[in-house]
Coordinates of C-alpha atoms in Angstrom, one line a residue:
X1 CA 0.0 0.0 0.0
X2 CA 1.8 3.1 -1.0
X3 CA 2.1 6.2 1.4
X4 CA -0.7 8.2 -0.6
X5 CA -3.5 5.2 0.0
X6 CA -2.3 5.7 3.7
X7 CA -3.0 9.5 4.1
X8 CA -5.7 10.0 1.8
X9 CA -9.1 10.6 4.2
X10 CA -11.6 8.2 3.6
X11 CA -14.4 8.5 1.1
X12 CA -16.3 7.1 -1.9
X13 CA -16.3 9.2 -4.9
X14 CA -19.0 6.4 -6.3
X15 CA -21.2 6.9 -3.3
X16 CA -20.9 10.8 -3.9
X17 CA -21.7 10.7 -7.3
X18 CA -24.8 8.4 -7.1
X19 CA -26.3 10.9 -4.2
X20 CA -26.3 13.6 -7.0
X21 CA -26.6 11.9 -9.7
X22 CA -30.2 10.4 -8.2
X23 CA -31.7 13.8 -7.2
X24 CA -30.9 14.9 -10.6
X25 CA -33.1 12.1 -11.8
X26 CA -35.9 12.3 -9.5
X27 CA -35.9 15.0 -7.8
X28 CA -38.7 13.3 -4.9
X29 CA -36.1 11.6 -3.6
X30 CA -34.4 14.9 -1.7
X31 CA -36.8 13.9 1.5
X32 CA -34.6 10.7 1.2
X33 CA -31.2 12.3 1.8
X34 CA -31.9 16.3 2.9
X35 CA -30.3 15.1 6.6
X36 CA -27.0 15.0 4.7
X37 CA -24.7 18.3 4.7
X38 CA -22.9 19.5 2.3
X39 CA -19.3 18.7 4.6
X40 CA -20.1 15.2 4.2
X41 CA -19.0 15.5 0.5
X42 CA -15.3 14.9 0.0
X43 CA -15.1 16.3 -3.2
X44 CA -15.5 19.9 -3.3
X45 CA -17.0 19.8 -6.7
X46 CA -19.8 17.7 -5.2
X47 CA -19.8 19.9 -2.0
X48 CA -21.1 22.6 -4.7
X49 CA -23.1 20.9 -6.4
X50 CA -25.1 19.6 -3.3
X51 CA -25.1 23.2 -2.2
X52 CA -26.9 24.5 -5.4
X53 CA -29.1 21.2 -5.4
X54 CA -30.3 21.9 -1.7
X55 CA -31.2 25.6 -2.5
X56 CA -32.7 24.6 -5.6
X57 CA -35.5 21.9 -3.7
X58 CA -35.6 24.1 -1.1
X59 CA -37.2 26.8 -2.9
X60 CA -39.3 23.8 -4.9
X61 CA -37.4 24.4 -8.1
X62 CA -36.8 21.7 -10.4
X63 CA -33.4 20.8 -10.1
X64 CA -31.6 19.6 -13.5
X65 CA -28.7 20.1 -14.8
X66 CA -29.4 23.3 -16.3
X67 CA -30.8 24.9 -12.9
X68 CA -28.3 23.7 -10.8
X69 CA -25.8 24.8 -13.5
X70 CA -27.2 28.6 -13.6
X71 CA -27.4 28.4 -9.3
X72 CA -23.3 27.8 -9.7
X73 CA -22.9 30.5 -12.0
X74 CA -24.8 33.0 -10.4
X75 CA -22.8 32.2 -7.1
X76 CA -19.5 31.9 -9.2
X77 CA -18.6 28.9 -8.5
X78 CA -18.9 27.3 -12.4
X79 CA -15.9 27.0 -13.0
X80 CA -14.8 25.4 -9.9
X81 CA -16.5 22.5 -11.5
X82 CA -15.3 22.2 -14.6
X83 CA -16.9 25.9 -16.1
X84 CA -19.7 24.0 -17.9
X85 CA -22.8 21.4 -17.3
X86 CA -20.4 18.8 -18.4
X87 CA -19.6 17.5 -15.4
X88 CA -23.5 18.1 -13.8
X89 CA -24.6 16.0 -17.0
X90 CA -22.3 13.0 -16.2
X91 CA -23.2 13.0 -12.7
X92 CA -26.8 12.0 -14.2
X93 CA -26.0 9.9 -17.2
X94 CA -23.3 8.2 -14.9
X95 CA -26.3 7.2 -12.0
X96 CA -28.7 4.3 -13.6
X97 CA -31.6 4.8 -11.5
X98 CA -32.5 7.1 -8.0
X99 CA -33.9 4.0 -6.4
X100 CA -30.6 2.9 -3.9
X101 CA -30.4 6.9 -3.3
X102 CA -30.6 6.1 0.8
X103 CA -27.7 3.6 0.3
X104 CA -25.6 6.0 -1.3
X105 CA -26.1 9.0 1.3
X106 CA -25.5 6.1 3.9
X107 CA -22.2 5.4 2.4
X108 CA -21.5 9.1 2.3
X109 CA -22.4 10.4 6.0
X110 CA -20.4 7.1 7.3
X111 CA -17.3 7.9 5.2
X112 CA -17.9 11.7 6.8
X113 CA -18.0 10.7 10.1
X114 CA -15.2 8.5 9.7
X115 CA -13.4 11.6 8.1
X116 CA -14.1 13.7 11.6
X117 CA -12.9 10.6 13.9
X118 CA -9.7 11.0 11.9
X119 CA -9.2 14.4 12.1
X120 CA -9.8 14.4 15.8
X121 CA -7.3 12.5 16.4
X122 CA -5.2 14.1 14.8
X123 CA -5.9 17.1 16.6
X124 CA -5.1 15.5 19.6
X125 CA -2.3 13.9 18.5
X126 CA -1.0 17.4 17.9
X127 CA -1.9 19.2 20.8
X128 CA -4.2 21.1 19.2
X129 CA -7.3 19.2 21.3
X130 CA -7.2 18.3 25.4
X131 CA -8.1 14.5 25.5
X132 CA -11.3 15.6 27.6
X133 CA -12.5 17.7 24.9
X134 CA -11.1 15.0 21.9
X135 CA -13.7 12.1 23.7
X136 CA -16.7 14.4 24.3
X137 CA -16.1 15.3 20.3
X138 CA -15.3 11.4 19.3
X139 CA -18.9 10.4 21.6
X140 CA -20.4 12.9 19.5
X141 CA -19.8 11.8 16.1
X142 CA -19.9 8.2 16.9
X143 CA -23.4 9.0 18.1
X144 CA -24.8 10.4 14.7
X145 CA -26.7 8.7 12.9
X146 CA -27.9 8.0 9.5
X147 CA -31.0 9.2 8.2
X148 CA -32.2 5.6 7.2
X149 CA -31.4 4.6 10.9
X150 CA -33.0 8.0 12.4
X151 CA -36.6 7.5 11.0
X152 CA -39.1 6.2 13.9
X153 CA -42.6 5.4 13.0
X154 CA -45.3 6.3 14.7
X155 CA -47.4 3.3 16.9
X156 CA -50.9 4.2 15.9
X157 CA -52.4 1.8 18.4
X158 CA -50.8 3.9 21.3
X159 CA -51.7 7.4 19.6
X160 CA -55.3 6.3 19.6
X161 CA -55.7 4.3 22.3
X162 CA -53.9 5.3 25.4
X163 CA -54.0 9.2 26.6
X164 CA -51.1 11.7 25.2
X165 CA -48.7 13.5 28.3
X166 CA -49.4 16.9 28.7
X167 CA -47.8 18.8 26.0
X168 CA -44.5 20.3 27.7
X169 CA -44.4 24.2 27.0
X170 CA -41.1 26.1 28.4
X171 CA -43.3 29.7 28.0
X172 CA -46.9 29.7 27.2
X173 CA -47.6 28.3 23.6
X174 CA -44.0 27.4 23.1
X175 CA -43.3 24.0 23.4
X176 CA -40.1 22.1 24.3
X177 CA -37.4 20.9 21.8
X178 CA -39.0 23.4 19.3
X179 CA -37.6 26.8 17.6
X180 CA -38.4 30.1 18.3
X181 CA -38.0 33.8 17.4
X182 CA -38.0 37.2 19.1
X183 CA -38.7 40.0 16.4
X184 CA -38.0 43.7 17.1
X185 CA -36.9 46.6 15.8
X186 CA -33.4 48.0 17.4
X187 CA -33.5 49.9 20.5
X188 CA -36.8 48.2 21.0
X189 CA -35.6 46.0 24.4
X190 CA -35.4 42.8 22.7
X191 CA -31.8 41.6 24.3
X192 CA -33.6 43.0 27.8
X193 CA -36.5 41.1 27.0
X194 CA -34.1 38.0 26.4
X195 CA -32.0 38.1 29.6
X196 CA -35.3 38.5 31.3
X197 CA -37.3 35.5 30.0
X198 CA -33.8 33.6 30.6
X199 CA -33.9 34.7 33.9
X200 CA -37.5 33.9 34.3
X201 CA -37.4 29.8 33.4
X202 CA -34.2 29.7 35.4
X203 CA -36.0 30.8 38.3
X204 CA -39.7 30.4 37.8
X205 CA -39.5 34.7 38.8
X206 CA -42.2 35.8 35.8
X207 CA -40.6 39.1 35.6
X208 CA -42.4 40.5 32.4
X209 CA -46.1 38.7 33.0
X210 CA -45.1 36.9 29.5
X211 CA -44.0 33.4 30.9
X212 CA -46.8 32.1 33.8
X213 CA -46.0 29.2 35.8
X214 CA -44.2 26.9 34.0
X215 CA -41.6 24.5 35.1
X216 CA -37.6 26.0 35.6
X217 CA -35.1 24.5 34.2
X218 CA -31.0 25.6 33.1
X219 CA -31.1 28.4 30.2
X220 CA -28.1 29.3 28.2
X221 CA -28.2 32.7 27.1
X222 CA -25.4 33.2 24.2
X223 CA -25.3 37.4 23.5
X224 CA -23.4 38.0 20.3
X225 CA -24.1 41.2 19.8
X226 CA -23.5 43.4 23.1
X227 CA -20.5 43.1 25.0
X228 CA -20.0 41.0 28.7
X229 CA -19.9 44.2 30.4
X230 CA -23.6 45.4 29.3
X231 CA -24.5 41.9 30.1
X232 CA -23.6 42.7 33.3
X233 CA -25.2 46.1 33.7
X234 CA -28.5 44.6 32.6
X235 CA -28.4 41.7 35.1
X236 CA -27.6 43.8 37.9
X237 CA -31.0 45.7 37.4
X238 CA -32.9 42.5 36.8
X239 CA -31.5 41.4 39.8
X240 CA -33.1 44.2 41.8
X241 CA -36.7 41.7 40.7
X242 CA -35.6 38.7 41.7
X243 CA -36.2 37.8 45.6
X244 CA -33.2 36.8 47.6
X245 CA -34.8 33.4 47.8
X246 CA -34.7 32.6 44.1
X247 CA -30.9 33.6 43.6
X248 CA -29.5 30.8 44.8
X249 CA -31.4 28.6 41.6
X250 CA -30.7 31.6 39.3
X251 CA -26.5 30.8 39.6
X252 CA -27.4 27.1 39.5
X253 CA -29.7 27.5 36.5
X254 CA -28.6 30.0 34.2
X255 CA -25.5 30.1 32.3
X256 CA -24.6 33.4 29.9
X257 CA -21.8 33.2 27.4
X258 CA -21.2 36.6 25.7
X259 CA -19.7 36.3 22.4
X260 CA -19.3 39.8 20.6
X261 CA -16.5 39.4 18.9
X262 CA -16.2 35.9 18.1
X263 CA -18.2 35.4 15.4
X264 CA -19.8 32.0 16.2
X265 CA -20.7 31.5 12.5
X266 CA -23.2 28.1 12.0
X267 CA -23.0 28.8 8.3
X268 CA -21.1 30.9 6.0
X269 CA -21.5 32.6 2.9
X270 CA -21.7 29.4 0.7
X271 CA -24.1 27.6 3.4
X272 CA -20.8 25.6 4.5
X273 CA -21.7 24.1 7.8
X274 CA -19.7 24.9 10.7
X275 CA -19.0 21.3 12.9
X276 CA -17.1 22.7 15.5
X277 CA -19.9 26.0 16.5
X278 CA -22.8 23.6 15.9
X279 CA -21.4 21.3 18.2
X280 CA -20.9 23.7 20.8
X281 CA -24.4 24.6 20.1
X282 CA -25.4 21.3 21.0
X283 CA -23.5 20.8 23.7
X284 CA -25.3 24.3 25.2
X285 CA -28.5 22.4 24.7
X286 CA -28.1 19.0 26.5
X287 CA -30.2 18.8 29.8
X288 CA -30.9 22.5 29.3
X289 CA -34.7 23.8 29.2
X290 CA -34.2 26.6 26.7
X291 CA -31.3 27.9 25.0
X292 CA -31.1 32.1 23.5
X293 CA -29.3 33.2 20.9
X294 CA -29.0 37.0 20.0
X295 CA -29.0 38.2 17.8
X296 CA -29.4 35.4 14.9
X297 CA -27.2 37.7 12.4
X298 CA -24.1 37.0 14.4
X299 CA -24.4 33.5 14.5
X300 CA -23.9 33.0 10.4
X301 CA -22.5 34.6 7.5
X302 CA -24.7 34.1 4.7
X303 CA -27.3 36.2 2.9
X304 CA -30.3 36.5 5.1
X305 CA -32.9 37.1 2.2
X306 CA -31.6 33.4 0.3
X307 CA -34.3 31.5 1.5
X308 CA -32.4 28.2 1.4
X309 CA -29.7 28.8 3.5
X310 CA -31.9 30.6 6.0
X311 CA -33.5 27.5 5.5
X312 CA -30.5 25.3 5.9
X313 CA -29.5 27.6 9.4
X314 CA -33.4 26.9 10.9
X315 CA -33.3 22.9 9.6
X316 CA -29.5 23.0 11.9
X317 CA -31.3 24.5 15.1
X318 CA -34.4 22.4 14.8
X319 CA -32.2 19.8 14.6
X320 CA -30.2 20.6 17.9
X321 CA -33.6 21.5 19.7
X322 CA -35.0 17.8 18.9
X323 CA -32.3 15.9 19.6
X324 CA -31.9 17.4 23.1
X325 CA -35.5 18.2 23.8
X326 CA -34.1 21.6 24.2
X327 CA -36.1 24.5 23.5
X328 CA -34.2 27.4 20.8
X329 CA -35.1 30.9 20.8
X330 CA -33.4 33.1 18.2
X331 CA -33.7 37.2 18.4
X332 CA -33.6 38.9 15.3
X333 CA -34.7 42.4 13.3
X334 CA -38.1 43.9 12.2
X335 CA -37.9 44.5 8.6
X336 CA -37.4 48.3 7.7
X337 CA -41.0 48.0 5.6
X338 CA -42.7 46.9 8.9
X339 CA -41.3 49.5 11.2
X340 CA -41.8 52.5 8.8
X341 CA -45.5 51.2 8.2
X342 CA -46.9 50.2 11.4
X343 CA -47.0 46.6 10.9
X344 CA -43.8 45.5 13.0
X345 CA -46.3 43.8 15.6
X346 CA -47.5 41.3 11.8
X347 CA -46.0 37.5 11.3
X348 CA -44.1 38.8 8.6
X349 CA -42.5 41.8 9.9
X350 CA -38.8 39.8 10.3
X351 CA -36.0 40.7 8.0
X352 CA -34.4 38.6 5.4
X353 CA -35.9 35.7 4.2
X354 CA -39.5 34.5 4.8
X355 CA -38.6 31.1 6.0
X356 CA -37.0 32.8 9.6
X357 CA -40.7 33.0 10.1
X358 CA -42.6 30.0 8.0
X359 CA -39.9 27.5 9.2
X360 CA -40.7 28.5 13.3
X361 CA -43.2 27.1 15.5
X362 CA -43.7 30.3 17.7
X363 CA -42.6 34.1 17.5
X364 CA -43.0 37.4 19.6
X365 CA -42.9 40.5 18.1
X366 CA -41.6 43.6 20.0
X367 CA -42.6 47.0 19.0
X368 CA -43.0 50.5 20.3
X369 CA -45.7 52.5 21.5
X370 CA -46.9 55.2 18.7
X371 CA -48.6 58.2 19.2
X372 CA -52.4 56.9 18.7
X373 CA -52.0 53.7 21.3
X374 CA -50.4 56.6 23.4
X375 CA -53.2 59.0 23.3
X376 CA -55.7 55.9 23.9
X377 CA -53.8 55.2 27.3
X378 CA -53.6 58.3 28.1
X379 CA -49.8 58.1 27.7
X380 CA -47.6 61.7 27.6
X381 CA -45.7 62.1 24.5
X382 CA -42.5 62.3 25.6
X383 CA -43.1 59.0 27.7
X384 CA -44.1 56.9 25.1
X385 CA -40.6 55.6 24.4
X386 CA -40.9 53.8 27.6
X387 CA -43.6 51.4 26.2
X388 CA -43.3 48.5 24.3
X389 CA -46.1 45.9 23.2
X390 CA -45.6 42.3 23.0
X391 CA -47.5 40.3 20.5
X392 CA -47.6 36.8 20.2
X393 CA -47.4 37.1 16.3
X394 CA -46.9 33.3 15.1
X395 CA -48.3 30.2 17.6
X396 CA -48.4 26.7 16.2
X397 CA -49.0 24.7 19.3
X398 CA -51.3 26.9 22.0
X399 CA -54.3 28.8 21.8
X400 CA -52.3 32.0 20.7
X401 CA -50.7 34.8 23.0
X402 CA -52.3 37.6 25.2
X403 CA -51.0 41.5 23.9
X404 CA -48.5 42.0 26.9
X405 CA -47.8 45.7 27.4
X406 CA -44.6 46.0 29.3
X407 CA -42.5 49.3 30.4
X408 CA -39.4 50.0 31.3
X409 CA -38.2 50.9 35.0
X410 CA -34.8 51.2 36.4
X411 CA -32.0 50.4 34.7
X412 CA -34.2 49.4 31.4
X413 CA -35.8 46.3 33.3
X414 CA -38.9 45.7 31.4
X415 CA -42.0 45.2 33.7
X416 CA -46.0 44.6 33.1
X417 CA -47.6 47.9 32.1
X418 CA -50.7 48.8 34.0
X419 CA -52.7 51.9 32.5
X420 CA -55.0 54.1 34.6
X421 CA -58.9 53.7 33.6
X422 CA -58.6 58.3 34.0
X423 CA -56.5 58.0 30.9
X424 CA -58.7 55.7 29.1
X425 CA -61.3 58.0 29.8
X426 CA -60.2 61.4 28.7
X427 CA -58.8 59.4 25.5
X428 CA -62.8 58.1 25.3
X429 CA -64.4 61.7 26.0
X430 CA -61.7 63.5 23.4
X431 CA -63.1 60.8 20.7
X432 CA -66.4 62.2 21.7
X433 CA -65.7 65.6 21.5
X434 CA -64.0 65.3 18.0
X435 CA -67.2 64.0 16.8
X436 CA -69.2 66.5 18.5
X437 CA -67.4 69.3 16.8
X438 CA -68.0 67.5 13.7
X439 CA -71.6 67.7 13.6
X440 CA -71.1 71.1 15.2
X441 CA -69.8 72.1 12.1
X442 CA -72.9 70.6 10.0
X443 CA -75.3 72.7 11.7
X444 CA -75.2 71.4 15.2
X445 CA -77.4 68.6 17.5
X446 CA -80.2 69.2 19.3
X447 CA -79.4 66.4 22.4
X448 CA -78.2 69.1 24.9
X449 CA -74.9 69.6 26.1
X450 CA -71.6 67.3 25.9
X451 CA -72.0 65.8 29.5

């Protein structure tokens, strides 16, 4: 065996080929093999390809030879395979049929993982990795699975005949082990908002009136966006609403892991999957209850409005949150449309790509108090800025969410708003006296005076 068979990383260039080649052919297959990444390709021509194919279905574009061929040209990346469709067309002439497809992507994720058990060790081997962190990495990977093996079927004899547990909610409508989203403009409170809910399920403290009683549990808050220091600030205040009695679980509970600065990218440009972040990520999530990151921008470097790597980034997190039961909440931006129109409290007031919002199973939206829900509340103008609503915009498993409006005290806490009924009255007699002066204006009424 000569010194090149030795060193070269395992993989199947057959196995590769036939994975591509088969979606090219049928296209119905992709539900077949969409668990696969595009890391676990060896060949970087096939790494792009798969890239183009997966934004291609993703979008529910026919993918051929000719699509996928126009997706790699209008990234650039063309002539990195060959700078025709020759090579695309040979990846389909060269497959016979799409019906082994599952086989193929078996072969490919095994060779993968096989891949990452070598270059572990060879980190290790290096120096590069402390043995403790080389096992927990070498548990990790032996642990995946295939997608063949990691398909359980329902028992419909149990689902019918004996009664369901109680569906397990971490906040009100937002169940466990699913994805989330916190929309709001910026400057709106939204990282407040975040520390506080984190604080909340660590504790079982409902700060905000948002959360109820539900059960507490450890919460990792991951801020990517302010730096430790602010973190800081902003705990300090919270703590002032947190009785003595219910510290002592808040250090036990809560862990916070500022990373401005580090750019703890899932994803890049290309929709190249980051191993070592997402498993990080993962590790974050087992035996926690709920797991925050903010804001969503900082944790990838692609395009936010291409619908299939925003796709691709959601799929990742959905899959950390069911494999560890671990509920994901992801903060992100109000569209500038949305804010300049009103509508930042609608379902489809996040920025970038529609699927942050079709592809989650529960969102809040943050927004701030204008000038008419003001004057209804009988609100000062220059106070308004201290008011934020809460809507519970997008709820796929509860009976939707309450309007929460919160304000903010000392040191930016955000706390339940309570409005006096005397505002809600002068804002109900001034509606009455506008119309009044209307029909003034016609000639008068005849019903006496304006009591």
């Amino acid at each position: 065996m000569t010194e090149q068979h030795l060193i070269t990383p395992p993989h199947s260039p057959e196995a590769e080929s036939a994975v591509l080649g088969g979606l090219l052919l049928d296209n119905d297959r992709w539900p077949d093999v969409d668990w696969l990444a595009a890391e676990d390709f060896y060949d970087s021509r096939h790494r792009r390809v798969f890239r183009a194919m997966r934004e291609l279905l993703a979008q529910g574009r026919p993918c051929e030879v000719v699509t996928v061929g126009d997706v790699l040209e209008q990234r650039n990346e063309l002539d990195d395979v060959g700078g025709n469709l020759t090579f695309i067309g040979e990846l389909a002439r060269n497959t016979p049929a799409a019906a082994n497809i599952t086989a193929y992507a078996d072969i490919v994720r095994d060779r993968a993982r096989q891949r990452r058990m070598q270059q572990i060790g060879m980190r290790m081997q290096a120096g590069e990795l402390p043995i403790e962190s080389a096992m927990m990495e070498l548990s990790e990977v032996r642990d995946e699975r295939s997608g063949a093996e990691d398909m359980p079927e329902l028992d419909l004899r149990s689902a019918l005949e004996t009664e369901p547990e109680p569906l397990d909610y971490v906040l009100p409508n937002f169940l466990a082990g699913t994805v989330g989203s916190i929309i709001a403009p910026g400057a709106t409170g939204k990282s407040f908002l975040a520390l506080e809910l984190s604080a909340t399920v660590a504790t079982g403290q409902d700060i905000t009136g948002i959360a109820g009683d539900g059960q507490t549990g450890r919460v990792v808050y991951m801020p990517a966006e302010d730096p430790g220091v602010i973190v800081q600030h902003r705990l300090h205040a919270i703590g002032a609403h947190i009785p003595p009695a219910k510290r002592e679980q808040l250090y036990e509970n809560l862990r916070i892991i500022p990373l401005a600065g580090r750019l703890p990218h899932l994803i890049d440009a290309n929709g190249n999957i980051n191993s070592d972040w997402i498993s990080r990520l993962r590790r974050m999530a087992q035996n926690s209850r709920l797991l925050i990151i903010d804001t969503l921008r900082r944790f990838h470097g692609a395009d936010e409005n291409d619908g299939g790597l925003m796709a691709l980034l959601i799929q990742l997190l959905e899959k950390i949150a069911a494999e560890t039961g671990c509920a994901i909440i992801f903060i992100h931006h109000t569209n500038k449309a949305a804010t300049l129109n009103g509508a930042g409290a609608q379902q489809q007031a996040s920025r970038g790509s529609s699927v942050l919002t079709d592809n989650g199973r529960y969102q809040l939206n943050l927004t701030s108090m204008t000038e008419k829900e003001a004057d209804e509340r009988g609100v000062e103008p220059d106070c308004r800025r201290n008011f934020c609503l809460v809507t519970g915009a997008k709820v796929n498993y509860g009976e939707g969410q309450d309007e929460i409006w919160l304000r903010r005290a000392e040191g930016g806490v955000l706390l339940p708003a309570h409005f006096d009924l005397p505002g809600q009255v002068r804002a109900a007699k001034k509606k009455r006296l506008e119309v009044v002066r209307e029909h003034d204006d016609d000639g008068g009424w005849d019903n006496g005076p304006l009591v």
